[in-house]
PDB file of C-alpha atoms in Angstrom:
ATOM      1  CA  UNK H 230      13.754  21.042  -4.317  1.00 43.00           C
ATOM      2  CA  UNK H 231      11.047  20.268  -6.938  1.00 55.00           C
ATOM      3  CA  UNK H 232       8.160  17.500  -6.352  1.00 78.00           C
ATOM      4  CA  UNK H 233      10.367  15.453  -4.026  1.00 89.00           C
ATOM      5  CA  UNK H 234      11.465  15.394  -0.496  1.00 93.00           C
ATOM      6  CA  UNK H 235      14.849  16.246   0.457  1.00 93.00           C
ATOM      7  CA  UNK H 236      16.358  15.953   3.859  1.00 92.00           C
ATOM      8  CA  UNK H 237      16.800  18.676   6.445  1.00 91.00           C
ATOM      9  CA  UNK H 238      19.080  19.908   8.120  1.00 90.00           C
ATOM     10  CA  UNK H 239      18.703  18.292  11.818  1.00 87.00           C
ATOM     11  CA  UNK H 240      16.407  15.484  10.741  1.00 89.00           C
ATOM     12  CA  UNK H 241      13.192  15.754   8.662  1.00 92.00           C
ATOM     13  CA  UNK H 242      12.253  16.563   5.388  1.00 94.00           C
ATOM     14  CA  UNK H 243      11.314  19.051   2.684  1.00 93.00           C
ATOM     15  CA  UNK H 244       9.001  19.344  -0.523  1.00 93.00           C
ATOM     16  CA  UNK H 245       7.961  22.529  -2.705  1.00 92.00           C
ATOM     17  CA  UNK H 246       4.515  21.762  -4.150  1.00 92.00           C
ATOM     18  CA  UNK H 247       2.405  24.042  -5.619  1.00 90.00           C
ATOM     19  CA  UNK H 248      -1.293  24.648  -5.537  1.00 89.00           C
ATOM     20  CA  UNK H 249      -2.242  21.783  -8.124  1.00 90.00           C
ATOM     21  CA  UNK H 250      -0.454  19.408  -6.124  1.00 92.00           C
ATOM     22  CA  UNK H 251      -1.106  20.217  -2.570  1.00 93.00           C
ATOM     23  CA  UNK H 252      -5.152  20.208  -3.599  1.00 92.00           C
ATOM     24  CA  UNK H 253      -4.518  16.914  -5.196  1.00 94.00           C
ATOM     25  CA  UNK H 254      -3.046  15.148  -1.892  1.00 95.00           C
ATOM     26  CA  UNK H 255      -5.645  16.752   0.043  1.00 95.00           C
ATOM     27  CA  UNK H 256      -8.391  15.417  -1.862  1.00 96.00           C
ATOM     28  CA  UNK H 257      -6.329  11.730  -2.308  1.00 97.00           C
ATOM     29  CA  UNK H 258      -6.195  12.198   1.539  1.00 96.00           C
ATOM     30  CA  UNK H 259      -9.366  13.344   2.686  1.00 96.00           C
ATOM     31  CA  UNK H 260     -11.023  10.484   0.211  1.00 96.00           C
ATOM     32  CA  UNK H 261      -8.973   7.920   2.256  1.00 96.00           C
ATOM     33  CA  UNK H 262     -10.606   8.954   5.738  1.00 95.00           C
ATOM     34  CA  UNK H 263     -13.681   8.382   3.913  1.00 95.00           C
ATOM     35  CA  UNK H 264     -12.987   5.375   2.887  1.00 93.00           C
ATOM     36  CA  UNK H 265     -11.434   4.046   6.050  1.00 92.00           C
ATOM     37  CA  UNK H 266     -14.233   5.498   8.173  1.00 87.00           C
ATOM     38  CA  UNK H 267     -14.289   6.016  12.298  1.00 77.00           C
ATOM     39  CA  UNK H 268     -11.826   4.928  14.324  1.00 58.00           C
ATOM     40  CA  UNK H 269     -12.411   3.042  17.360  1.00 51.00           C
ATOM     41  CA  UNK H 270     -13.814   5.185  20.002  1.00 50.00           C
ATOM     42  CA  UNK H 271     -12.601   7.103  22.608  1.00 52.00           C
ATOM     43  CA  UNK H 272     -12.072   5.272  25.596  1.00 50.00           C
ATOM     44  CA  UNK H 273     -14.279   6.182  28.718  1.00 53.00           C
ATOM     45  CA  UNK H 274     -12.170   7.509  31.621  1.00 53.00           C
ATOM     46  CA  UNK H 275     -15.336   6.844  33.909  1.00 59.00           C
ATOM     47  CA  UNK H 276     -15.952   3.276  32.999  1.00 58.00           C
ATOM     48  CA  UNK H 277     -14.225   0.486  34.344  1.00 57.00           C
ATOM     49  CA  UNK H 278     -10.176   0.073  33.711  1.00 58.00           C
ATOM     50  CA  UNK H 279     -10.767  -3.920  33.303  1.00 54.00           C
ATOM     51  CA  UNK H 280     -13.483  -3.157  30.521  1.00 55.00           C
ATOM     52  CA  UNK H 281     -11.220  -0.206  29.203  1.00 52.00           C
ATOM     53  CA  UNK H 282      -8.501  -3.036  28.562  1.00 52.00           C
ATOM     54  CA  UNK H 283     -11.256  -5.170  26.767  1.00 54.00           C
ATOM     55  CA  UNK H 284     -12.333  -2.216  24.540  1.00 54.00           C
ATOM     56  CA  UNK H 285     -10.771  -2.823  21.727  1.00 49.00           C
ATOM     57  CA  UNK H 286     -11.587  -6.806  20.949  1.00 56.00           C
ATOM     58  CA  UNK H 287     -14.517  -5.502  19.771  1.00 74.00           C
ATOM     59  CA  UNK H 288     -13.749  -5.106  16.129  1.00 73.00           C
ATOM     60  CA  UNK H 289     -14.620  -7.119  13.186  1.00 70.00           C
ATOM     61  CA  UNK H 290     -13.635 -10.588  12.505  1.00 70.00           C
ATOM     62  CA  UNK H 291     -14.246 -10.546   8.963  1.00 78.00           C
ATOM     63  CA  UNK H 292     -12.239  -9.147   6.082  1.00 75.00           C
ATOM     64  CA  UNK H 293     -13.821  -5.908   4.626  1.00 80.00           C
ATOM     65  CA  UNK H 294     -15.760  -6.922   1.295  1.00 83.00           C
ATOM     66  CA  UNK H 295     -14.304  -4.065  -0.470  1.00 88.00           C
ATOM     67  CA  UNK H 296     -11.306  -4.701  -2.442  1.00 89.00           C
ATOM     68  CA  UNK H 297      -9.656  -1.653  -0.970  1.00 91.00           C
ATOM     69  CA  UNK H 298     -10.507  -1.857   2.292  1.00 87.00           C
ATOM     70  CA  UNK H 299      -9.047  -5.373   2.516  1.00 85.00           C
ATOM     71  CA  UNK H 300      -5.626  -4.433   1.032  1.00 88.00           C
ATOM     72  CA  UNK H 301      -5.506  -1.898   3.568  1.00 87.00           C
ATOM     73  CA  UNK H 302      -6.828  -4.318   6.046  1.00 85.00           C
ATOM     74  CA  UNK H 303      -5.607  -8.068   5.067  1.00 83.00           C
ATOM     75  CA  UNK H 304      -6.204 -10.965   6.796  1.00 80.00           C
ATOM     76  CA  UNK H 305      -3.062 -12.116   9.574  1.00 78.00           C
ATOM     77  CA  UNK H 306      -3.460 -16.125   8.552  1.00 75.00           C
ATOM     78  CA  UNK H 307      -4.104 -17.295   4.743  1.00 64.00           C
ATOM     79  CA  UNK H 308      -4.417 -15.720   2.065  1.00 58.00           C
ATOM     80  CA  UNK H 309      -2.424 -16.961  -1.649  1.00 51.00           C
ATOM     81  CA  UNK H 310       0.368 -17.578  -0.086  1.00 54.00           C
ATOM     82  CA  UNK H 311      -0.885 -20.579   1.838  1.00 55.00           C
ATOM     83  CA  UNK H 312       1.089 -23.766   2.372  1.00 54.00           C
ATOM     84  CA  UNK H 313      -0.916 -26.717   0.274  1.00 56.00           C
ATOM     85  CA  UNK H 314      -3.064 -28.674   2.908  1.00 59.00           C
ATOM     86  CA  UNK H 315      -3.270 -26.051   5.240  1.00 61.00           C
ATOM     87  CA  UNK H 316      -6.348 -25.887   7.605  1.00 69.00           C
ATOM     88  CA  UNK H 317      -8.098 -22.971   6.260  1.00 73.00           C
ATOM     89  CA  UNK H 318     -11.007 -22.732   8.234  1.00 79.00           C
ATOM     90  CA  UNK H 319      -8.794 -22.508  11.689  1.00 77.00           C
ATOM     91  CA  UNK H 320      -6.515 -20.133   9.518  1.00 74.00           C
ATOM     92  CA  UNK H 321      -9.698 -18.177   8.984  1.00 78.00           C
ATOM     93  CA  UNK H 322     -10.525 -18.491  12.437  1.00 79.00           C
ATOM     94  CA  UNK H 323      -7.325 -17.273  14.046  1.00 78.00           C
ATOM     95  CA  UNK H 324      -7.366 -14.673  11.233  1.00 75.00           C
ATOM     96  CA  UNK H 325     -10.982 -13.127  12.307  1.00 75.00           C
ATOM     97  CA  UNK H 326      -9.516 -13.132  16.087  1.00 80.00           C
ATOM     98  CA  UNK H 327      -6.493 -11.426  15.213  1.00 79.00           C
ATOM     99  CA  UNK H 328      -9.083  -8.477  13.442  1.00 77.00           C
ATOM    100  CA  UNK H 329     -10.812  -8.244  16.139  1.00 80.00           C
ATOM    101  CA  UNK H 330      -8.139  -7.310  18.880  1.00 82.00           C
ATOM    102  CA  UNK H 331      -6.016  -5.267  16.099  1.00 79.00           C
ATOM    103  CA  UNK H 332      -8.214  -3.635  13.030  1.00 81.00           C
ATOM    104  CA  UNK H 333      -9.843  -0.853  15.199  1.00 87.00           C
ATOM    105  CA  UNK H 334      -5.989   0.116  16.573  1.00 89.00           C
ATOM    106  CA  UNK H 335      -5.220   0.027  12.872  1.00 87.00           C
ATOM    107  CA  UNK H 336      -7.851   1.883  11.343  1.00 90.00           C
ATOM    108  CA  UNK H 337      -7.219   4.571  13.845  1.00 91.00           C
ATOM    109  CA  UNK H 338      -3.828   4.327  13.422  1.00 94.00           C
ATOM    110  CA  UNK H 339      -4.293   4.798   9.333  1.00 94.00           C
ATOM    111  CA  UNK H 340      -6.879   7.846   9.854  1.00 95.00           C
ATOM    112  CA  UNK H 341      -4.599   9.542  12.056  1.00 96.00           C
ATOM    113  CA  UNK H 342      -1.876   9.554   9.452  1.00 96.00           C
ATOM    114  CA  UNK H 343      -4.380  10.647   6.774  1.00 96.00           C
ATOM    115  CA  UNK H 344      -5.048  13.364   8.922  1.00 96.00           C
ATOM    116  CA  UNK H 345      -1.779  14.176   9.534  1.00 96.00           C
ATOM    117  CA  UNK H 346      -1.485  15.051   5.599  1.00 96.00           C
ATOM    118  CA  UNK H 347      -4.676  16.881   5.552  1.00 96.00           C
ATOM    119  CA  UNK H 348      -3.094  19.135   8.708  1.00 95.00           C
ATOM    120  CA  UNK H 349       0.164  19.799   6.631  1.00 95.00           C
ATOM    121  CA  UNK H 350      -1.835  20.874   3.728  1.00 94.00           C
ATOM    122  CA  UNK H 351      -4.046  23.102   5.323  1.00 92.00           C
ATOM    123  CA  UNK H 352      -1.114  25.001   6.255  1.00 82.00           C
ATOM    124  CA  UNK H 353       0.123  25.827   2.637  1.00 82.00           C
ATOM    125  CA  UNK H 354      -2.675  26.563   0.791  1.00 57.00           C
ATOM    126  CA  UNK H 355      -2.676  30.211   0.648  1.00 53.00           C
ATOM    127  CA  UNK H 356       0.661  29.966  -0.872  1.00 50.00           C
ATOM    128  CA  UNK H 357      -0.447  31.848  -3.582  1.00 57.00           C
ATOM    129  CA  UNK H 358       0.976  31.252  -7.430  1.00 63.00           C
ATOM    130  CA  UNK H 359       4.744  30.078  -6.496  1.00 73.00           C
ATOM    131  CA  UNK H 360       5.166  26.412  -4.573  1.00 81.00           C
ATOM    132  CA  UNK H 361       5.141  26.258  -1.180  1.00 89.00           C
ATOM    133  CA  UNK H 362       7.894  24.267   0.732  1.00 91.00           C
ATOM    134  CA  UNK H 363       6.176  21.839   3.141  1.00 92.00           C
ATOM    135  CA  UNK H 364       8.560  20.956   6.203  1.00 93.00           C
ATOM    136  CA  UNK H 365       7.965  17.637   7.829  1.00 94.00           C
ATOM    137  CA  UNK H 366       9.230  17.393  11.321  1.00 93.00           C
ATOM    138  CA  UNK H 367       8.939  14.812  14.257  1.00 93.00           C
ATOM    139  CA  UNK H 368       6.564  12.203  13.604  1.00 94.00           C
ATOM    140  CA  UNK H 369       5.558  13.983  10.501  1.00 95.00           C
ATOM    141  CA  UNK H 370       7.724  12.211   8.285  1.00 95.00           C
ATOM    142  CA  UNK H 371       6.482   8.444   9.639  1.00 96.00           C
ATOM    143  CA  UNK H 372       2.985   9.801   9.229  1.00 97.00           C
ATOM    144  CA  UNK H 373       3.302  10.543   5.667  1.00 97.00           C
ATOM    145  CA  UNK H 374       5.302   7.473   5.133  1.00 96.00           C
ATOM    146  CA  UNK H 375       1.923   5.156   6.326  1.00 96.00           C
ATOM    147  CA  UNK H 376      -0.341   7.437   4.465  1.00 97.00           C
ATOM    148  CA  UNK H 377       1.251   7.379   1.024  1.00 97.00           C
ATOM    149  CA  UNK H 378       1.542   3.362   1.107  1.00 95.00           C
ATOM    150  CA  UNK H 379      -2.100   3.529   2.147  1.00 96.00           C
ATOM    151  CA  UNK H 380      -2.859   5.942  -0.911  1.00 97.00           C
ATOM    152  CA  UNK H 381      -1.069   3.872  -3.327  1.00 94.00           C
ATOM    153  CA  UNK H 382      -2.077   0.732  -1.784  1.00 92.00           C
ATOM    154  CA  UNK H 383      -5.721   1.860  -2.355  1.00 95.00           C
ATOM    155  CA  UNK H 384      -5.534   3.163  -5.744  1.00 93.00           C
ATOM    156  CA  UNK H 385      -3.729  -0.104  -6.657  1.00 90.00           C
ATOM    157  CA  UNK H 386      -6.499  -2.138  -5.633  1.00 91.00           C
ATOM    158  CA  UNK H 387      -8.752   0.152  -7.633  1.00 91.00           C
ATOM    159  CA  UNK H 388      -6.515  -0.151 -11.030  1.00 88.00           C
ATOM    160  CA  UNK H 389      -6.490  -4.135 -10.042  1.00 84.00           C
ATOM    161  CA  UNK H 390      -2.791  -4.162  -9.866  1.00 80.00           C
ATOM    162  CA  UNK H 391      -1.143  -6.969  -8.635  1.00 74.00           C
ATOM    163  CA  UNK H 392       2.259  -6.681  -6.968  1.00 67.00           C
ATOM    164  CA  UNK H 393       4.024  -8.672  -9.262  1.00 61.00           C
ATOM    165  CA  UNK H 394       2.214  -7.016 -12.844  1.00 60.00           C
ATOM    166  CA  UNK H 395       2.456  -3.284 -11.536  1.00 57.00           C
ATOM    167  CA  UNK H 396       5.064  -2.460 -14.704  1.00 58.00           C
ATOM    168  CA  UNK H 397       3.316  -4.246 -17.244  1.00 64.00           C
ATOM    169  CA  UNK H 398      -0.082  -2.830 -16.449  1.00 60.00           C
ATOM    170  CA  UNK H 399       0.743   1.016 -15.811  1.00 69.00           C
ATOM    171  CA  UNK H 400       3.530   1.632 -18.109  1.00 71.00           C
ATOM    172  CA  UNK H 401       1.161   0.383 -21.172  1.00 78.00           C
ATOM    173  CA  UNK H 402      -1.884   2.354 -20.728  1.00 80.00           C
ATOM    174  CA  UNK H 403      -3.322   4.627 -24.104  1.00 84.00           C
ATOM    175  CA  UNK H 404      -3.430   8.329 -22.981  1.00 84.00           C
ATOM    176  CA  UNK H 405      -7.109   7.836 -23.709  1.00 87.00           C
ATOM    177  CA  UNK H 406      -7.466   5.373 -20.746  1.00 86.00           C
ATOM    178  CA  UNK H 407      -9.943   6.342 -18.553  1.00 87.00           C
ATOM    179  CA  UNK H 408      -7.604   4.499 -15.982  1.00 83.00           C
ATOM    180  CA  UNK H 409      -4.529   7.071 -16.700  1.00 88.00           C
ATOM    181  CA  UNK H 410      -5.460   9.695 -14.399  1.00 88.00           C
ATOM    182  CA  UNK H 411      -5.154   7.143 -11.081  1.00 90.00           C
ATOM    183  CA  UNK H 412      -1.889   5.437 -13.088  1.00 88.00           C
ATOM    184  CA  UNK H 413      -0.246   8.881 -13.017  1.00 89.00           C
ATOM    185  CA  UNK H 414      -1.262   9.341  -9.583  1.00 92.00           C
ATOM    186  CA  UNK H 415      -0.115   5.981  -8.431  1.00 90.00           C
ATOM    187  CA  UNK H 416       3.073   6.751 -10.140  1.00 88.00           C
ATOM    188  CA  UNK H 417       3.607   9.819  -8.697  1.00 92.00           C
ATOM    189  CA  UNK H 418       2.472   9.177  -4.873  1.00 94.00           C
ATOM    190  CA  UNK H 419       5.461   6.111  -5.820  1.00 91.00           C
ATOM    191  CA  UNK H 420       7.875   8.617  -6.318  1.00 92.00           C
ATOM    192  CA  UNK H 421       7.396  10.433  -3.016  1.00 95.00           C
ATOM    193  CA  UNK H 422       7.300   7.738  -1.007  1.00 95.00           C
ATOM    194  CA  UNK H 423      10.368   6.468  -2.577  1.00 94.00           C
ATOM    195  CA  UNK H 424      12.382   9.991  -1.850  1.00 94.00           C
ATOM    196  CA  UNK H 425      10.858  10.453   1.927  1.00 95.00           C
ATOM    197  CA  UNK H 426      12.243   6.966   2.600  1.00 94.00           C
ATOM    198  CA  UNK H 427      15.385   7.842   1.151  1.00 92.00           C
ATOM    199  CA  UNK H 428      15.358  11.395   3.475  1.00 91.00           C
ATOM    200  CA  UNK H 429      14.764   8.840   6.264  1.00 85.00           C
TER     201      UNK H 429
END
């Protein structure tokens, strides 16, 4: 087992990473719950059980104006794939409804699983100079899954990487790139997503 997941024996999975690696999830991780920000609050037990099933329409009904934020985030109607003669302001319309009944679930959603990898991590960092062999369990697995799309889909909209140029951008970059540290990153959050799915 070295730098990708294997399955276990009675359902899971399995990674040795050592100290350079486990710090750099972390910090990949941690710097996605700062970009994603709260969650929607905790329900009230107190307050009324009609308002309680309101609660979460409250959330925005625009797309998020930063480039990461709205790949995480992307609008339910439109977009580039729209039909030729579509009605885009009632696609925008339905789109900013949709956000507001579903973002705040899905933001919360998205922090839990970053949190889930911070949790993991916490556990193996006095491993000491040897890897350590992370064990994924339960919902574990599905957790990591969402946050290691949402890492890569993150640092793709940071590199301005289409989905149809990835290749052709990151397989081309001078060692000198500033860019090259994220590209290897990218890369390599690619590959573990790719085995855990595989373990699945």
């Amino acid at each position: 087992m070295g730098g990708v997941f294997e399955a276990l024996k009675g359902g899971g999975a399995a990674i040795a990473l050592d100290e350079i690696e486990i710090s750099i999830l972390r910090s990949l991780a941690v710097q996605l719950l700062e970009l994603i920000g709260p969650g929607s609050p905790e329900p009230d037990p107190d307050a009324d059980p009609l308002a309680a099933l309101f609660a979460g329409s409250d959330g925005p009904t625009e797309p998020p104006s930063d480039p990461a934020l709205a790949r995480l985030f992307p609008d339910a109607y439109g977009g580039p794939d729209t039909a030729p003669g579509a009605d885009t302001a009632q696609l925008r319309a339905n789109s900013g409804e949709f956000r507001r009944f579903t973002e705040n679930d899905l933001r919360g959603r998205k922090r839990e699983d970053a949190l889930a990898v911070v949790r993991s991590l916490d556990g193996l960092t006095g491993a000491g100079d040897g890897a350590a062999v992370l064990e994924l369990t339960g919902e574990l697995p599905l957790r990591w899954l969402g946050a290691l799309n949402d890492l890569r889909l993150t640092i793709a909209a940071r590199l301005e990487i289409a989905e149809d140029d990835e290749s052709a951008v990151l397989f081309r970059l001078p060692d000198d790139d500033p860019r090259k540290p994220m590209v290897m990153a990218y890369l390599w959050l690619g590959g573990l997503q790719e085995t855990l799915i595989e373990t699945l």
